[in-house]
mmCIF file of C-alpha atoms and ligand atoms in Angstrom:
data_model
loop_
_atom_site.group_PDB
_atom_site.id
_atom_site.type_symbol
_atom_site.label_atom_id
_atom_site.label_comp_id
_atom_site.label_asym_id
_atom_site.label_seq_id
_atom_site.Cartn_x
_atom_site.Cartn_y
_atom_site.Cartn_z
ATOM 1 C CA UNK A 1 0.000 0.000 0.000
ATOM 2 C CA UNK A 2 1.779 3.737 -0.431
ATOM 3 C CA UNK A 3 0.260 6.546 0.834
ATOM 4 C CA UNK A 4 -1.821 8.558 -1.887
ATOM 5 C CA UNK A 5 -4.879 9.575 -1.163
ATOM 6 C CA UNK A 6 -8.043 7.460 -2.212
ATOM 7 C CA UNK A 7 -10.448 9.096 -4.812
ATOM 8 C CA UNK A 8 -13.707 7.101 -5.701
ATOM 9 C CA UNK A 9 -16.401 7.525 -8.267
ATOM 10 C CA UNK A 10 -18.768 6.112 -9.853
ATOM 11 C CA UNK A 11 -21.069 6.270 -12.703
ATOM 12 C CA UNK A 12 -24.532 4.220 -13.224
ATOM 13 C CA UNK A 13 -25.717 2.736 -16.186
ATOM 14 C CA UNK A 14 -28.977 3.780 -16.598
ATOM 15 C CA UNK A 15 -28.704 5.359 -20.170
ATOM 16 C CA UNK A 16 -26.404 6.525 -22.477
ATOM 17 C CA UNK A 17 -23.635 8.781 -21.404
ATOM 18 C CA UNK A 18 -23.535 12.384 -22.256
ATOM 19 C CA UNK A 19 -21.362 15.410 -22.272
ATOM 20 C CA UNK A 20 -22.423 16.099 -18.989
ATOM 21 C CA UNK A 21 -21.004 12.694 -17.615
ATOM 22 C CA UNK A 22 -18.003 13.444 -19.589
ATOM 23 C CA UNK A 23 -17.080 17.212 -18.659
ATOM 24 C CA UNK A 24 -18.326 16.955 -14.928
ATOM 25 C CA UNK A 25 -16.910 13.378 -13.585
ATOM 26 C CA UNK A 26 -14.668 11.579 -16.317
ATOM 27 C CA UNK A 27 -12.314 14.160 -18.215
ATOM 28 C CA UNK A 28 -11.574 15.294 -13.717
ATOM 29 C CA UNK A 29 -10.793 11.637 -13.145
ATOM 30 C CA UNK A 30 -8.583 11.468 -15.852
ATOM 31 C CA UNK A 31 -6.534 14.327 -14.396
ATOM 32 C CA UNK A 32 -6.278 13.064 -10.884
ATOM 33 C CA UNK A 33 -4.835 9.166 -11.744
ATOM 34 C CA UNK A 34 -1.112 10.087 -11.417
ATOM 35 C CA UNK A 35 -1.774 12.534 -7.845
ATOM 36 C CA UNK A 36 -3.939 9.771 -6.177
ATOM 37 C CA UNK A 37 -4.928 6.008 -5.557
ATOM 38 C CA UNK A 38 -7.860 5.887 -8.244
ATOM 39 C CA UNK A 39 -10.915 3.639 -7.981
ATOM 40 C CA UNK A 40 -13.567 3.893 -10.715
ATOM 41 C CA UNK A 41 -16.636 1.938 -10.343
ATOM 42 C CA UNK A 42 -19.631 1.309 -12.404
ATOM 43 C CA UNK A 43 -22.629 1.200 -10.318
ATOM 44 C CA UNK A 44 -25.006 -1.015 -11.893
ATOM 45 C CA UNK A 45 -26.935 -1.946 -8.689
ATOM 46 C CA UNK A 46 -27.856 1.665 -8.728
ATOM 47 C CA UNK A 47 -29.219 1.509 -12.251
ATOM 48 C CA UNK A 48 -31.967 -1.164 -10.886
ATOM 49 C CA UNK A 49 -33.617 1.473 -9.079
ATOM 50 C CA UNK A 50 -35.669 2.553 -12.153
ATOM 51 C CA UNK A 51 -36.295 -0.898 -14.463
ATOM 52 C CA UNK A 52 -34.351 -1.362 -16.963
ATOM 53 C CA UNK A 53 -34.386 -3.474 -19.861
ATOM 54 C CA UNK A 54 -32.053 -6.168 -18.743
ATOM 55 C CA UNK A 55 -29.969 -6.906 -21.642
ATOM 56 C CA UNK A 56 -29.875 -3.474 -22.439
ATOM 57 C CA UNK A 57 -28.412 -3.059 -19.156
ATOM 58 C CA UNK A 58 -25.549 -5.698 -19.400
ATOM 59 C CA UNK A 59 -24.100 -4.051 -22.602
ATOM 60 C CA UNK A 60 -24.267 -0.296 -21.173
ATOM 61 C CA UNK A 61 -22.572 -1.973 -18.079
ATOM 62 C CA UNK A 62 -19.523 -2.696 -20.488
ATOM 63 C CA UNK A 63 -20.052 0.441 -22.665
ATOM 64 C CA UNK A 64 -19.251 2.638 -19.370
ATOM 65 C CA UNK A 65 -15.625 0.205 -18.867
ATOM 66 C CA UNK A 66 -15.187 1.292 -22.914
ATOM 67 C CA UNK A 67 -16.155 5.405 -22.117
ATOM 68 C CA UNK A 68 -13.639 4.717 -19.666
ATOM 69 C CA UNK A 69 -11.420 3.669 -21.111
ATOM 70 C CA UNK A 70 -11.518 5.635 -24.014
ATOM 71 C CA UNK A 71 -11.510 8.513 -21.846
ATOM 72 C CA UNK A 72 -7.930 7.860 -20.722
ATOM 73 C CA UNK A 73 -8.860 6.108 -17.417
ATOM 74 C CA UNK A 74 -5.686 3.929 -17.495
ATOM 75 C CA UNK A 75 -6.168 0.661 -15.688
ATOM 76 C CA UNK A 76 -2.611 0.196 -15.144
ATOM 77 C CA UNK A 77 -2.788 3.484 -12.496
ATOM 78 C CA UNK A 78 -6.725 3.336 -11.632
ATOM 79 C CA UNK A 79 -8.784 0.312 -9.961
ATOM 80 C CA UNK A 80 -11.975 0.278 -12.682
ATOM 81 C CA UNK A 81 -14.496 -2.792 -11.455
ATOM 82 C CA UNK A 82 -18.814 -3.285 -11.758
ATOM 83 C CA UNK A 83 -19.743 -2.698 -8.497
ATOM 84 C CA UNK A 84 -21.761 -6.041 -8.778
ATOM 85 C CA UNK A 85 -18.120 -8.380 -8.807
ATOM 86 C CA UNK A 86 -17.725 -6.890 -5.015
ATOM 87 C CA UNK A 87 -20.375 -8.363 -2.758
ATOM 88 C CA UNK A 88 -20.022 -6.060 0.228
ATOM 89 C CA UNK A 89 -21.296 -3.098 -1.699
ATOM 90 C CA UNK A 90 -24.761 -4.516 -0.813
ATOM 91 C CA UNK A 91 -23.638 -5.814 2.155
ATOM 92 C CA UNK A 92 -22.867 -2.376 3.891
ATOM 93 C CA UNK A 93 -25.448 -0.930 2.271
ATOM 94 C CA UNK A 94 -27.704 -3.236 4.423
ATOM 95 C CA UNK A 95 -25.623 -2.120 7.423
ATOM 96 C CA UNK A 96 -25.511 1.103 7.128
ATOM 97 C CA UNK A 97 -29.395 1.078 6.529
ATOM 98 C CA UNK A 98 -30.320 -0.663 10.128
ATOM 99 C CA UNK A 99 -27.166 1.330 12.153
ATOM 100 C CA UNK A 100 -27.451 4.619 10.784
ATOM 101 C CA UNK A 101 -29.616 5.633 8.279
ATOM 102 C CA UNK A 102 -32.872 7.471 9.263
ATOM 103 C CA UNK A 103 -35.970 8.040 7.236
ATOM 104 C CA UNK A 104 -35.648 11.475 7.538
ATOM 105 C CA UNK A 105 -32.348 11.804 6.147
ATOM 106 C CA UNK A 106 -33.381 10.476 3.119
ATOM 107 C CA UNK A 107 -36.918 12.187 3.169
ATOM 108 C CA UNK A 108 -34.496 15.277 2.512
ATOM 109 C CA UNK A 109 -32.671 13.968 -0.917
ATOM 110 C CA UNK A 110 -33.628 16.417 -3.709
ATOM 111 C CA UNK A 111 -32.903 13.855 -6.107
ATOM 112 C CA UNK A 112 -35.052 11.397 -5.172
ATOM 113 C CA UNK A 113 -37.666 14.015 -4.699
ATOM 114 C CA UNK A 114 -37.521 14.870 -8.517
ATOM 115 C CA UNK A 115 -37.149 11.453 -9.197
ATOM 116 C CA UNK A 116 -40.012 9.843 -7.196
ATOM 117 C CA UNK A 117 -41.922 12.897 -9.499
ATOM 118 C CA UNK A 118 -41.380 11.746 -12.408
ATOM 119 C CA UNK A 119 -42.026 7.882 -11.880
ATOM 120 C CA UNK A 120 -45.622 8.291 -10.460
ATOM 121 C CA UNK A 121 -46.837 5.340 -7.939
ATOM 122 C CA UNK A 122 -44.351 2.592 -9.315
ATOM 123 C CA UNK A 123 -41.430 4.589 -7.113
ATOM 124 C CA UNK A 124 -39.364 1.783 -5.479
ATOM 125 C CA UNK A 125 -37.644 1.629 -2.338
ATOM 126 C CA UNK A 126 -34.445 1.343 -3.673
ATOM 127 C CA UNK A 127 -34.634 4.477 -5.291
ATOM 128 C CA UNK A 128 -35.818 6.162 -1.693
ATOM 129 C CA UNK A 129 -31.964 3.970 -0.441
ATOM 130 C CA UNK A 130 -30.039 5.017 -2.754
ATOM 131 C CA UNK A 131 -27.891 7.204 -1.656
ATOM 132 C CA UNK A 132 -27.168 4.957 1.479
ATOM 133 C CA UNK A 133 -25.889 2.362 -1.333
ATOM 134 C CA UNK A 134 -23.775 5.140 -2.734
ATOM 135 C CA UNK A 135 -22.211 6.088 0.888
ATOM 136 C CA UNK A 136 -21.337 1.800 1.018
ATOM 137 C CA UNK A 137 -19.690 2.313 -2.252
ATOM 138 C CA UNK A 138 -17.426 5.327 -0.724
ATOM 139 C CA UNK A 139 -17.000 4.306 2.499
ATOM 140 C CA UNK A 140 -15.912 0.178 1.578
ATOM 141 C CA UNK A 141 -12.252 2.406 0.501
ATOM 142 C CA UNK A 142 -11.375 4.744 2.954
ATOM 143 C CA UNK A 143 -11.940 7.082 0.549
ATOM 144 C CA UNK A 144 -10.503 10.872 0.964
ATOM 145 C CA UNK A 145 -11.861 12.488 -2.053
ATOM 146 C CA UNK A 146 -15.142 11.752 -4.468
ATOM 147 C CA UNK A 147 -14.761 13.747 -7.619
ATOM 148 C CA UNK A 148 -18.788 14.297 -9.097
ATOM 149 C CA UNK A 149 -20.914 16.501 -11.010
ATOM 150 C CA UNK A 150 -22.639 19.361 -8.410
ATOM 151 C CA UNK A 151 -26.061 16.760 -8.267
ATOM 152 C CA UNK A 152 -24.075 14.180 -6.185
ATOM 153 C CA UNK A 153 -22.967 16.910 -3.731
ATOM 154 C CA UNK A 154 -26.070 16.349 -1.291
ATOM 155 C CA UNK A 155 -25.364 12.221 -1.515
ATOM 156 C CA UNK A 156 -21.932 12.648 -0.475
ATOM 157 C CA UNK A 157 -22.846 14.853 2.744
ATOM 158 C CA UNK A 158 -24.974 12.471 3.711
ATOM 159 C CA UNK A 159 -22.095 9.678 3.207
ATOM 160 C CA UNK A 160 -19.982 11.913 5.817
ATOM 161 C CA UNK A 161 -23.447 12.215 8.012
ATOM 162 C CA UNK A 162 -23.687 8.096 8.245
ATOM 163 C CA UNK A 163 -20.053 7.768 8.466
ATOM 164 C CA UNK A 164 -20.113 10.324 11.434
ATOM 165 C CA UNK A 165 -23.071 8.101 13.042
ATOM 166 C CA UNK A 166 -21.271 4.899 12.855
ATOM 167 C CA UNK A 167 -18.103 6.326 13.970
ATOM 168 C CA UNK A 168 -20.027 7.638 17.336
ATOM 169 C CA UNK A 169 -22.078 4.553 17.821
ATOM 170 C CA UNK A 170 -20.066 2.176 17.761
ATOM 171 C CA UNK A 171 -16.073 2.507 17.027
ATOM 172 C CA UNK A 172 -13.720 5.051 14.855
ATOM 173 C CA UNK A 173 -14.425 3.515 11.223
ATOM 174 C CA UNK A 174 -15.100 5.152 8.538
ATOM 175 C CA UNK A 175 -13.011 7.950 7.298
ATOM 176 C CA UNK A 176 -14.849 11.083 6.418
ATOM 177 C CA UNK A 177 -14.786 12.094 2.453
ATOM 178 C CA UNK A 178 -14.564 15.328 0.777
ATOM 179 C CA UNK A 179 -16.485 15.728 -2.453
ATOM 180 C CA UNK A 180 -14.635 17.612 -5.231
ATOM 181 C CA UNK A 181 -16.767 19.503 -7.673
ATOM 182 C CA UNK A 182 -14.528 21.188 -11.019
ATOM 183 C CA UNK A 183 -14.909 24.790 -10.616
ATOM 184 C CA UNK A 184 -16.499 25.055 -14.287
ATOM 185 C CA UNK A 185 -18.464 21.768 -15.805
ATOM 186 C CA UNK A 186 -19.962 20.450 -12.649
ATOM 187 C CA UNK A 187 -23.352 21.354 -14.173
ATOM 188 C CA UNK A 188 -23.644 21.142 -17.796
ATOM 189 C CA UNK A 189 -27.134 22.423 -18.859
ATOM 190 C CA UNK A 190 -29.431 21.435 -21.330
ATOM 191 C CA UNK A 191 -28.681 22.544 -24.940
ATOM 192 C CA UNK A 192 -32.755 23.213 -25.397
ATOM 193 C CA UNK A 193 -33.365 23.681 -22.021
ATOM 194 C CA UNK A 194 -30.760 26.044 -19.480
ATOM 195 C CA UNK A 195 -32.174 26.095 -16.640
ATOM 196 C CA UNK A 196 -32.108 22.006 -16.660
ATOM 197 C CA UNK A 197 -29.028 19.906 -16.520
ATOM 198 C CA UNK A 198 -28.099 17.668 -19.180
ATOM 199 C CA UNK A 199 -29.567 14.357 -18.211
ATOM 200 C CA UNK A 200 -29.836 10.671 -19.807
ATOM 201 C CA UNK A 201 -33.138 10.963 -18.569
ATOM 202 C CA UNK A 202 -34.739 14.229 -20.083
ATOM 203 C CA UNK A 203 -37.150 13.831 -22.316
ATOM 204 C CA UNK A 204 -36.343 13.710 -26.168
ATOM 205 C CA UNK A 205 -32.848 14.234 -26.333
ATOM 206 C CA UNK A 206 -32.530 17.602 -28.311
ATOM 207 C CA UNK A 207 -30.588 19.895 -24.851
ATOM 208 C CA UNK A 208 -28.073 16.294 -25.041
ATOM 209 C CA UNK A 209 -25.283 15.341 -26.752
ATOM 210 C CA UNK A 210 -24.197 11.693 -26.071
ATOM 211 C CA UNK A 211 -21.009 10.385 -26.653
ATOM 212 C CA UNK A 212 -22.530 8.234 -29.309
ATOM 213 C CA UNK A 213 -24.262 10.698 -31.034
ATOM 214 C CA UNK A 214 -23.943 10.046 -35.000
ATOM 215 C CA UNK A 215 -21.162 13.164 -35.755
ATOM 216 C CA UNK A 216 -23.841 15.450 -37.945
ATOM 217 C CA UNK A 217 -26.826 14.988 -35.094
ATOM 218 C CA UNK A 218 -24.610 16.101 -32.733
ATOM 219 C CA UNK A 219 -23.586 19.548 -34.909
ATOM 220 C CA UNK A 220 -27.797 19.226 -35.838
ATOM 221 C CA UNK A 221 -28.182 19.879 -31.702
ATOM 222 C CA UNK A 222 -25.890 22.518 -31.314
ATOM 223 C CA UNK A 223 -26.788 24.550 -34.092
ATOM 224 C CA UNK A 224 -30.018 24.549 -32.798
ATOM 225 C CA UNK A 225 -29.365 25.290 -29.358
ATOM 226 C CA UNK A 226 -31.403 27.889 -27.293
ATOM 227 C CA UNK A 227 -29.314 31.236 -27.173
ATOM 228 C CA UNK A 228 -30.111 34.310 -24.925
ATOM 229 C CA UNK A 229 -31.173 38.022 -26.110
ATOM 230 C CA UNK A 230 -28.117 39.771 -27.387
ATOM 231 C CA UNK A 231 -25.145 39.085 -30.051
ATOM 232 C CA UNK A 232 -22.076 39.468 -28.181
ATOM 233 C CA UNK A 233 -20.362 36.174 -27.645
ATOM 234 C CA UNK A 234 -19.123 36.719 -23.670
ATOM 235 C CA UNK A 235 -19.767 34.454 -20.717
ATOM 236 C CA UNK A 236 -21.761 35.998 -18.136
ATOM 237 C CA UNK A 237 -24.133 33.656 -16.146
ATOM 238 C CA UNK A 238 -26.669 36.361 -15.211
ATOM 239 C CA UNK A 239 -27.090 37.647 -18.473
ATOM 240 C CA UNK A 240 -26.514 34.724 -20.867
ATOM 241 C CA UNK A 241 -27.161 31.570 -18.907
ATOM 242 C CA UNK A 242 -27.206 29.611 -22.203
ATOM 243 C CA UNK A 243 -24.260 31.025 -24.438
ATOM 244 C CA UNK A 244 -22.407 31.029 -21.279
ATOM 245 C CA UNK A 245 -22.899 27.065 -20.847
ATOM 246 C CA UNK A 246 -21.889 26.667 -24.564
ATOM 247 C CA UNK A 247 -19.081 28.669 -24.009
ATOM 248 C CA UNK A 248 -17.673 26.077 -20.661
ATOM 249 C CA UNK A 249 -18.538 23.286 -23.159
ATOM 250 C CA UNK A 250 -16.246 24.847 -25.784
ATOM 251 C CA UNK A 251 -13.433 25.778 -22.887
ATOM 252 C CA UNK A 252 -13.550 22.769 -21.270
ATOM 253 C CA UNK A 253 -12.974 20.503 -24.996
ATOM 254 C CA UNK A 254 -9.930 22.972 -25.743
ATOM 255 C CA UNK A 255 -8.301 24.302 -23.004
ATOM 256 C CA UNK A 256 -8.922 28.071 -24.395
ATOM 257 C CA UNK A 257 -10.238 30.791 -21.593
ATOM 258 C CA UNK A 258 -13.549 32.933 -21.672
ATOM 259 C CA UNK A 259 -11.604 35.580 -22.175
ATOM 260 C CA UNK A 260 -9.800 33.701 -25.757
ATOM 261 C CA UNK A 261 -12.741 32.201 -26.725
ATOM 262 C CA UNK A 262 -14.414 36.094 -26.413
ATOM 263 C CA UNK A 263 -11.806 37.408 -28.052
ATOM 264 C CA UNK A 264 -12.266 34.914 -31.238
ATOM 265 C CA UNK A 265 -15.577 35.809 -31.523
ATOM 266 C CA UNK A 266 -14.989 39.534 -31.493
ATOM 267 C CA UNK A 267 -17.306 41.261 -34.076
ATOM 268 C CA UNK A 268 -19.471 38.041 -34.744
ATOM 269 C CA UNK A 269 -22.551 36.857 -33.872
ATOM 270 C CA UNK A 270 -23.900 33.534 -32.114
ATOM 271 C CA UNK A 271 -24.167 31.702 -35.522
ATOM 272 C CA UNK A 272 -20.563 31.822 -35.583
ATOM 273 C CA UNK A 273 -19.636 30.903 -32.533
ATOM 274 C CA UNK A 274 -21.974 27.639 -32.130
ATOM 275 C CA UNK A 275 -20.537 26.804 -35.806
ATOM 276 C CA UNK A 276 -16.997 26.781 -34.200
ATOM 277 C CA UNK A 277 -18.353 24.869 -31.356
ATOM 278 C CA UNK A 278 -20.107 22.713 -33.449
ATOM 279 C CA UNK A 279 -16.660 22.031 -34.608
ATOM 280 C CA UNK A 280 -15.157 21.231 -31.768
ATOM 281 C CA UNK A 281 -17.525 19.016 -30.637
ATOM 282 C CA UNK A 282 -17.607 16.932 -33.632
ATOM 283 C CA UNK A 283 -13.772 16.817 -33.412
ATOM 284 C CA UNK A 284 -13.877 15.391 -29.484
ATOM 285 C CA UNK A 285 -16.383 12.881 -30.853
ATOM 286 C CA UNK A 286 -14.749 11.617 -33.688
ATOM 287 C CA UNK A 287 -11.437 11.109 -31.234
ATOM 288 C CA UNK A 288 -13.396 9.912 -28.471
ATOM 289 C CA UNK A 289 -15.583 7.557 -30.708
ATOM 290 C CA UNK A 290 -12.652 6.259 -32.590
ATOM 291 C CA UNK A 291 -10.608 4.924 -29.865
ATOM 292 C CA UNK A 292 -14.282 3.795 -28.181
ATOM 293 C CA UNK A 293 -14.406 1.448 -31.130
ATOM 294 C CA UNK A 294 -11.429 -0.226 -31.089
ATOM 295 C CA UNK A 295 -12.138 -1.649 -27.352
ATOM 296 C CA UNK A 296 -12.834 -5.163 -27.564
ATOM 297 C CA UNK A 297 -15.011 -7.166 -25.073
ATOM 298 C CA UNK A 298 -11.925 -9.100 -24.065
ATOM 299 C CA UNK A 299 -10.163 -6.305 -23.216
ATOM 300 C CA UNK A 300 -13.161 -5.033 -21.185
ATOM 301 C CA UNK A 301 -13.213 -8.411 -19.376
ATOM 302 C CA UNK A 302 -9.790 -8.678 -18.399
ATOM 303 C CA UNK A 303 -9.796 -5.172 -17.021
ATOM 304 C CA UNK A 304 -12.879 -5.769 -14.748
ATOM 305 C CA UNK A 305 -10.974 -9.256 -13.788
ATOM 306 C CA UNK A 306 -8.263 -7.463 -12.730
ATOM 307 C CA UNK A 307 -10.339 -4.546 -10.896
ATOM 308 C CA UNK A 308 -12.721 -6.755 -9.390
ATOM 309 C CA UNK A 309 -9.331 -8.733 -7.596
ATOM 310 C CA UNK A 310 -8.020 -4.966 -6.343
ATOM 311 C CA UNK A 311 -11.238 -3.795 -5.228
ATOM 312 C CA UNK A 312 -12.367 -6.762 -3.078
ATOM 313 C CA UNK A 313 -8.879 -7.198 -1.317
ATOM 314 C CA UNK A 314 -9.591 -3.933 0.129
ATOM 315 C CA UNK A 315 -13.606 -4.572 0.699
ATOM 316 C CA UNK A 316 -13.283 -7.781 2.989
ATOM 317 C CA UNK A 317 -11.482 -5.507 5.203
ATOM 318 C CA UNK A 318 -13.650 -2.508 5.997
ATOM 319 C CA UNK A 319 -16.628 -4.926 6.106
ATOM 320 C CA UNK A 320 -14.985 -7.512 8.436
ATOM 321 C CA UNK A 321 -14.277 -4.304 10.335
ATOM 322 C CA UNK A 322 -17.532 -3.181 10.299
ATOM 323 C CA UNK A 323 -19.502 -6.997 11.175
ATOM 324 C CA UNK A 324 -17.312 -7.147 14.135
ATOM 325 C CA UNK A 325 -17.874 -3.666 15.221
ATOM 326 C CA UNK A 326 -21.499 -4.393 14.997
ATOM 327 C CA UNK A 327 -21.982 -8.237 16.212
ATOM 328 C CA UNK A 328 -22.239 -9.954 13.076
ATOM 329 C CA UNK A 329 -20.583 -13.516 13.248
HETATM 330 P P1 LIG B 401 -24.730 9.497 -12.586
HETATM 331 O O1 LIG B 401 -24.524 8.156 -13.180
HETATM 332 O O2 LIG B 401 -26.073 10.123 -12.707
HETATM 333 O O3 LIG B 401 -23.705 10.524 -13.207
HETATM 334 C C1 LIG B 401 -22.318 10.228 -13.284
HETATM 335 C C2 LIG B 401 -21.488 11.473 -13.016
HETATM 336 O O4 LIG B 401 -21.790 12.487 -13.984
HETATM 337 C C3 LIG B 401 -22.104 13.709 -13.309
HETATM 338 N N1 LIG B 401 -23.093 14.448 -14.119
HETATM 339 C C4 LIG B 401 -22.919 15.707 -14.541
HETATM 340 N N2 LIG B 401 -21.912 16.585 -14.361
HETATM 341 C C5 LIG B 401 -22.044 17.802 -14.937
HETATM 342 N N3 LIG B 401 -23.131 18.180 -15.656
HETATM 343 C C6 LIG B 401 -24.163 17.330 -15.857
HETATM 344 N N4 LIG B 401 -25.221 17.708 -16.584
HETATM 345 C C7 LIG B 401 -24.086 16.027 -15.283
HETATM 346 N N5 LIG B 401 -24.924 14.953 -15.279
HETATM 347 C C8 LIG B 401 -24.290 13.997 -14.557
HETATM 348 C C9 LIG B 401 -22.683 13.262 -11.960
HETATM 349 O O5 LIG B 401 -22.631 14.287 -11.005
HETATM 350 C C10 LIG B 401 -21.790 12.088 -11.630
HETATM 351 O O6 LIG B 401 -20.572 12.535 -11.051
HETATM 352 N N6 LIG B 401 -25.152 8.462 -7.739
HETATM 353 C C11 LIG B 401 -24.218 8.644 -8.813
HETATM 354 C C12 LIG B 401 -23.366 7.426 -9.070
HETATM 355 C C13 LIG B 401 -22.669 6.903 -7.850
HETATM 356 C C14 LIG B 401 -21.513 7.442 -7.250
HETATM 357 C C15 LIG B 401 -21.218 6.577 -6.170
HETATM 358 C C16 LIG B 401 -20.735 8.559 -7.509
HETATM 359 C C17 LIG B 401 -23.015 5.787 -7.153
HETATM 360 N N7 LIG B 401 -22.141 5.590 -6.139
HETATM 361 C C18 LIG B 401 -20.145 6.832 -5.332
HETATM 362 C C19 LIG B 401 -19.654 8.808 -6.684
HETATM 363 C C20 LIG B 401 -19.359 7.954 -5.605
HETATM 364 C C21 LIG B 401 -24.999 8.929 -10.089
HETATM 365 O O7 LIG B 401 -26.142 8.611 -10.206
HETATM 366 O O8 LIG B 401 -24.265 9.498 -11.070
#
């Protein structure tokens, strides 16, 4: 063992993923893998929360290893496993639910507020313990830091909450982790809809572009993307909530600052601007989607093999930690 600090992360596979995934959570992990001791999960027990089709979900379960790895997520530095190969996800889960979960806490979880919205009376109660799943996931690696996308924010206080609890009830335990939001890109919005976030789930897919997206539907949706009043290409949330998230889409794909990409666009209009963007998108795709392609299902096998092995070394001993602590033989 050395000494880095522990990030973890996940990402479910519920639908296909989107720039939002990308810009928020992966392209941050890929940055941190050399700094810290990496583990990148894919949480498909979380998917079950909604139904889902279930051979639909077994290939998205290894398309999210490929976006992965495609991404530059290098299994030779980071730990990337299915969150189903390591039992005592579940297990803890279960734990945590009976030592220190209240109802209330999770009566509080905007998520599953919107959520439980949308899905009418066939809500299930997974989806209400889902976030006590999630704080199994962090907690099973002494994890310091959990790099998300500003939605998971209120899931990983909570994680600290329960950890807290446990630590006070019974024993010291659990470590307590930090989240780590990017300081632009932890909300993407919707391309036809600002004042949403880009979501696998919205409905029609217009405001998202997936990483799978055919290269001319994806320059169709920006093109079309809702602008605000005005010409002048220049970020300013107040004022232009929607050019401004086109402009962190077009910062974050090439490196360039507001102030660059302003300077660019001196003199034109937002035609021109979401045509260069347009262009930059298409070229991230056609990177991202060739090196996507050339990942084979053995290679995706061998890497969750090999991640599965990591992961559970270090899973048998915060749980067999944890049973003792609480009286299970
Ligand atoms: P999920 O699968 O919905 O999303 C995966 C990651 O993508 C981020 N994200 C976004 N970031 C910026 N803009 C957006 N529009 C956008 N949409 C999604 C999310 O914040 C997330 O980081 N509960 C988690 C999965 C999870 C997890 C964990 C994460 C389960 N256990 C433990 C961290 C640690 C989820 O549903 O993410």
């Amino acid at each position: 063992m050395n000494n880095k600090k522990v990030i973890f992360s996940g990402i479910k596979p519920s639908g296909d993923l989107h720039l939002g995934n990308y810009l928020g959570a992966i392209s941050q992990w890929v940055e941190l893998q050399d700094k810290y001791e990496c583990l990148f999960c894919v949480v498909n027990y979380h998917a079950i929360t909604v139904r889902q089709d279930p051979e639909t979900l077994k290939q998205r379960t290894k398309d999210i290893v490929r976006v992965y790895l495609a991404s530059g997520i290098n299994p030779k530095k980071s730990t990337i496993f299915l969150q189903s190969d390591v039992y005592e996800h579940t297990e803890l889960a279960w734990i945590l639910n009976c030592t220190s979960t209240r109802m209330s806490d999770l009566n509080k979880m905007t998520q599953f507020k919107d959520k439980a919205r949308n899905n009418g009376t066939s809500v299930s109660v997974g989806l209400f313990d889902y976030p006590v799943l999630m704080a199994a996931d962090i907690l099973l690696y002494n994890t310091d830091i959990v790099p998300v996308g500003d939605d998971q924010v209120q899931h990983v206080e909570l994680c600290r909450d329960l950890a807290k609890r446990f630590n006070h009830d019974y024993a010291p335990t659990f470590k307590l982790p930090e989240v780590m939001i990017r300081k632009q890109g932890a909300r993407i919005m919707s391309l036809s809809n600002p004042e949403n976030k880009m979501s696998k789930s919205a409905e029609g897919d217009s405001g998202c572009i997936f990483l799978n997206d055919a290269l001319e539907a994806a320059r169709k949706k920006i093109m079309k993307a809702v602008t605000d009043s005005g010409s002048e290409v220049k970020y300013d949330l107040n004022e232009k909530p929607a050019l401004s998230n086109l402009m962190t889409i077009y910062h974050l794909l090439t490196g360039e600052s507001y102030k660059d990409i302003k300077k660019d666009y001196e003199g034109q209009g937002y035609g021109d601007f979401k045509k260069g963007l347009a262009d930059v998108v298409v070229k991230f795709l056609t990177e991202f989607q060739k090196k996507y392609n050339a990942i084979s299902d053995k290679e995706v096998a061998k890497v969750l093999e090999r991640g599965a092995t990591c992961a559970k070394v270090l899973a048998q001993e915060t749980i067999k930690k944890v049973k003792e602590r609480v009286g299970i033989i």
